[in-house]
C-alpha positions as MATLAB code, in Angstrom:
seq = 'MAHRSRLTVLSGPSGVGKSTVVAHLRKEHPEVWLSVSATTRAPRPGEQHGVQYFFVDDQEFDKLVANGELLEWAEFAGNRYGTPRRAVQDRLEAGEAVLLEIDLQGARLVRSSMPEARLVFLAPPSWEELVRRLTGRGTEPPDVIERRLAAARTELAAEAEFDTTLVNTSVEGVAVELLALMNDE';
ca = [
      -0.038    0.011    0.016;
       1.539    3.264   -1.077;
       1.884    6.001    1.396;
      -0.896    8.566    1.079;
       0.071   12.219    1.427;
      -2.010   14.817    3.009;
      -3.368   17.757    1.205;
      -1.996   21.121    2.504;
      -4.234   24.118    2.040;
      -2.663   27.528    2.340;
      -5.221   30.346    2.988;
      -5.324   33.688    4.789;
      -6.642   37.190    4.359;
      -6.309   38.976    0.995;
      -3.059   40.946    0.731;
      -1.103   38.740    3.177;
       1.191   37.340    0.418;
      -0.021   33.782   -0.220;
       0.942   33.734   -3.879;
       4.394   35.331   -3.194;
       5.062   32.522   -0.627;
       3.896   29.828   -2.956;
       5.878   31.165   -5.948;
       8.992   31.210   -3.756;
       8.382   27.645   -2.574;
       7.859   26.331   -5.979;
      11.055   27.959   -7.220;
      13.058   26.299   -4.512;
      11.097   23.083   -4.485;
       9.618   22.338   -7.913;
       8.653   18.888   -6.671;
       5.836   20.465   -4.681;
       2.691   19.976   -6.783;
       0.464   23.038   -6.790;
      -3.067   22.378   -7.729;
      -4.254   24.089  -10.958;
      -7.734   25.644  -10.789;
     -10.449   25.577  -13.449;
     -11.857   28.970  -14.320;
     -14.504   30.519  -16.524;
     -12.373   33.696  -17.048;
     -10.596   34.318  -20.255;
      -6.879   33.661  -20.328;
      -4.685   36.734  -19.930;
      -1.764   37.320  -22.336;
       0.930   34.726  -21.660;
      -1.332   32.316  -19.692;
      -1.514   28.765  -20.926;
      -4.273   26.237  -20.499;
      -3.303   23.722  -17.858;
      -0.356   25.822  -16.619;
      -1.903   28.801  -14.745;
      -5.489   27.597  -15.077;
      -7.737   25.161  -16.962;
      -9.898   27.512  -18.932;
     -13.404   26.240  -19.387;
     -16.724   27.803  -20.476;
     -19.760   28.165  -18.271;
     -21.304   25.035  -19.497;
     -18.216   22.974  -18.766;
     -17.984   24.451  -15.376;
     -21.671   23.672  -14.570;
     -20.861   20.058  -15.592;
     -17.850   19.923  -13.239;
     -20.085   21.170  -10.385;
     -22.990   18.891  -11.052;
     -20.676   15.849  -11.292;
     -18.989   16.565   -7.984;
     -15.668   16.995   -9.765;
     -14.613   20.026   -7.851;
     -13.189   20.000   -4.300;
     -14.253   23.587   -3.864;
     -15.390   26.421   -6.126;
     -16.262   30.058   -5.767;
     -17.188   33.056   -7.817;
     -15.163   36.256   -8.015;
     -15.958   39.311  -10.155;
     -18.398   37.366  -12.301;
     -15.985   34.496  -12.952;
     -15.942   31.060  -11.381;
     -12.881   29.214  -10.037;
     -12.595   25.726   -8.765;
     -10.195   22.961   -7.712;
     -10.442   19.778   -9.740;
     -10.782   16.882   -7.264;
      -9.371   14.035   -9.438;
      -5.970   15.546  -10.058;
      -5.522   16.272   -6.376;
      -6.531   12.804   -5.326;
      -4.206   11.143   -7.915;
      -1.207   13.014   -6.673;
      -2.006   12.367   -3.064;
      -2.516    8.621   -3.776;
       0.904    8.715   -5.493;
       2.396    9.984   -2.184;
       3.124   13.427   -3.587;
       3.065   16.600   -1.539;
       0.102   18.625   -2.766;
      -0.416   22.260   -2.003;
      -3.565   24.271   -2.640;
      -3.585   28.070   -2.301;
      -7.118   29.313   -2.035;
      -9.308   31.831   -0.143;
     -11.059   31.162    3.112;
     -14.396   30.208    1.569;
     -12.465   27.569   -0.413;
     -10.566   26.367    2.572;
     -13.862   25.774    4.449;
     -15.257   23.773    1.512;
     -12.133   21.669    1.303;
     -12.352   20.940    5.079;
     -15.876   19.654    4.599;
     -15.037   17.499    1.565;
     -11.634   16.413    2.752;
     -11.494   16.485    6.546;
      -8.077   14.985    6.585;
      -6.530   18.067    4.759;
      -4.103   20.172    6.703;
      -5.294   23.825    6.761;
      -2.585   26.436    7.127;
      -3.442   30.020    7.894;
      -1.074   32.716    6.641;
      -1.211   35.581    8.992;
       0.276   39.095    8.621;
       3.064   40.247   11.080;
       0.555   42.790   12.312;
      -2.769   44.418   11.476;
      -0.839   47.667   10.516;
       1.320   45.701    7.958;
      -1.821   44.185    6.462;
      -3.497   47.682    6.143;
      -0.266   48.946    4.532;
      -0.366   46.153    1.954;
      -4.057   46.478    1.251;
      -4.056   50.261    0.950;
      -0.906   49.870   -1.055;
      -0.233   52.519   -3.780;
      -3.255   54.650   -2.584;
      -4.712   54.555   -6.069;
      -8.144   53.088   -4.978;
     -11.012   55.265   -3.736;
     -11.571   55.299    0.115;
     -14.738   53.194   -0.029;
     -12.993   50.322   -1.933;
     -10.162   50.380    0.653;
     -12.730   50.423    3.479;
     -14.483   47.308    2.036;
     -11.154   45.612    1.659;
     -10.223   46.304    5.323;
     -13.638   45.157    6.594;
     -13.239   41.911    4.592;
      -9.643   41.494    6.018;
     -11.023   41.813    9.562;
     -13.448   39.050    8.992;
     -10.883   36.933    7.276;
      -8.482   37.285   10.220;
     -11.172   36.193   12.554;
     -11.186   32.772   10.728;
      -7.754   31.855   11.974;
      -9.213   29.740   14.784;
     -10.662   27.307   12.161;
      -7.176   26.327   10.934;
      -4.743   23.683   12.105;
      -1.621   25.785   11.990;
      -0.865   29.485   11.671;
       2.352   30.752    9.963;
       3.147   34.490   10.345;
       4.415   36.056    7.165;
       7.399   37.955    8.574;
       9.601   36.786    5.755;
       8.738   34.959    2.559;
      11.752   32.670    2.712;
      11.042   31.829    6.369;
       7.416   30.938    5.786;
       8.250   28.920    2.685;
      10.722   26.802    4.728;
       8.100   26.329    7.640;
       5.431   25.430    5.056;
       7.668   22.829    3.429;
       8.497   21.331    6.862;
       4.818   21.072    7.704;
       4.165   19.301    4.338;
       6.949   16.762    4.865;
       5.973   16.112    8.433;
       3.297   13.406    7.962;
];
């Protein structure tokens, strides 16, 4: 019987730096398999089907949902995004380390469909630092920033639902901790 790996889910408030941490981890450790999402949005220049995303139309996405082929899915800005279940399960059964980087709503859905998954919460070093990242270049109108901060407060409150918290004080440091968690079965 081959050793079955555990799915590791990285989530956390918007602006905390999830994708930066994952990009660094993948650069240093290409053997870590990052799940590729299906999306109904159109490819951006330079994006390839099956690399950044699986690009599908609304009808195909409906079918994936209806057939229970997505571990989780959500809608953002009129487009839907979801995690194909089969690919994740195949990799796990092969004993590979699988990483999923998704929002909190998605993390909750994964927890209900795969209770054995390890949920990791990426937290900002401080609230002030998160505010700084979310308000960023100051190009957005105040009401947009306010909405974003309100969402971040709600997102930070979800930390208790996670198995582990990593504080994003340094991208390199967090990537090392995350890898150690993934290898510690």
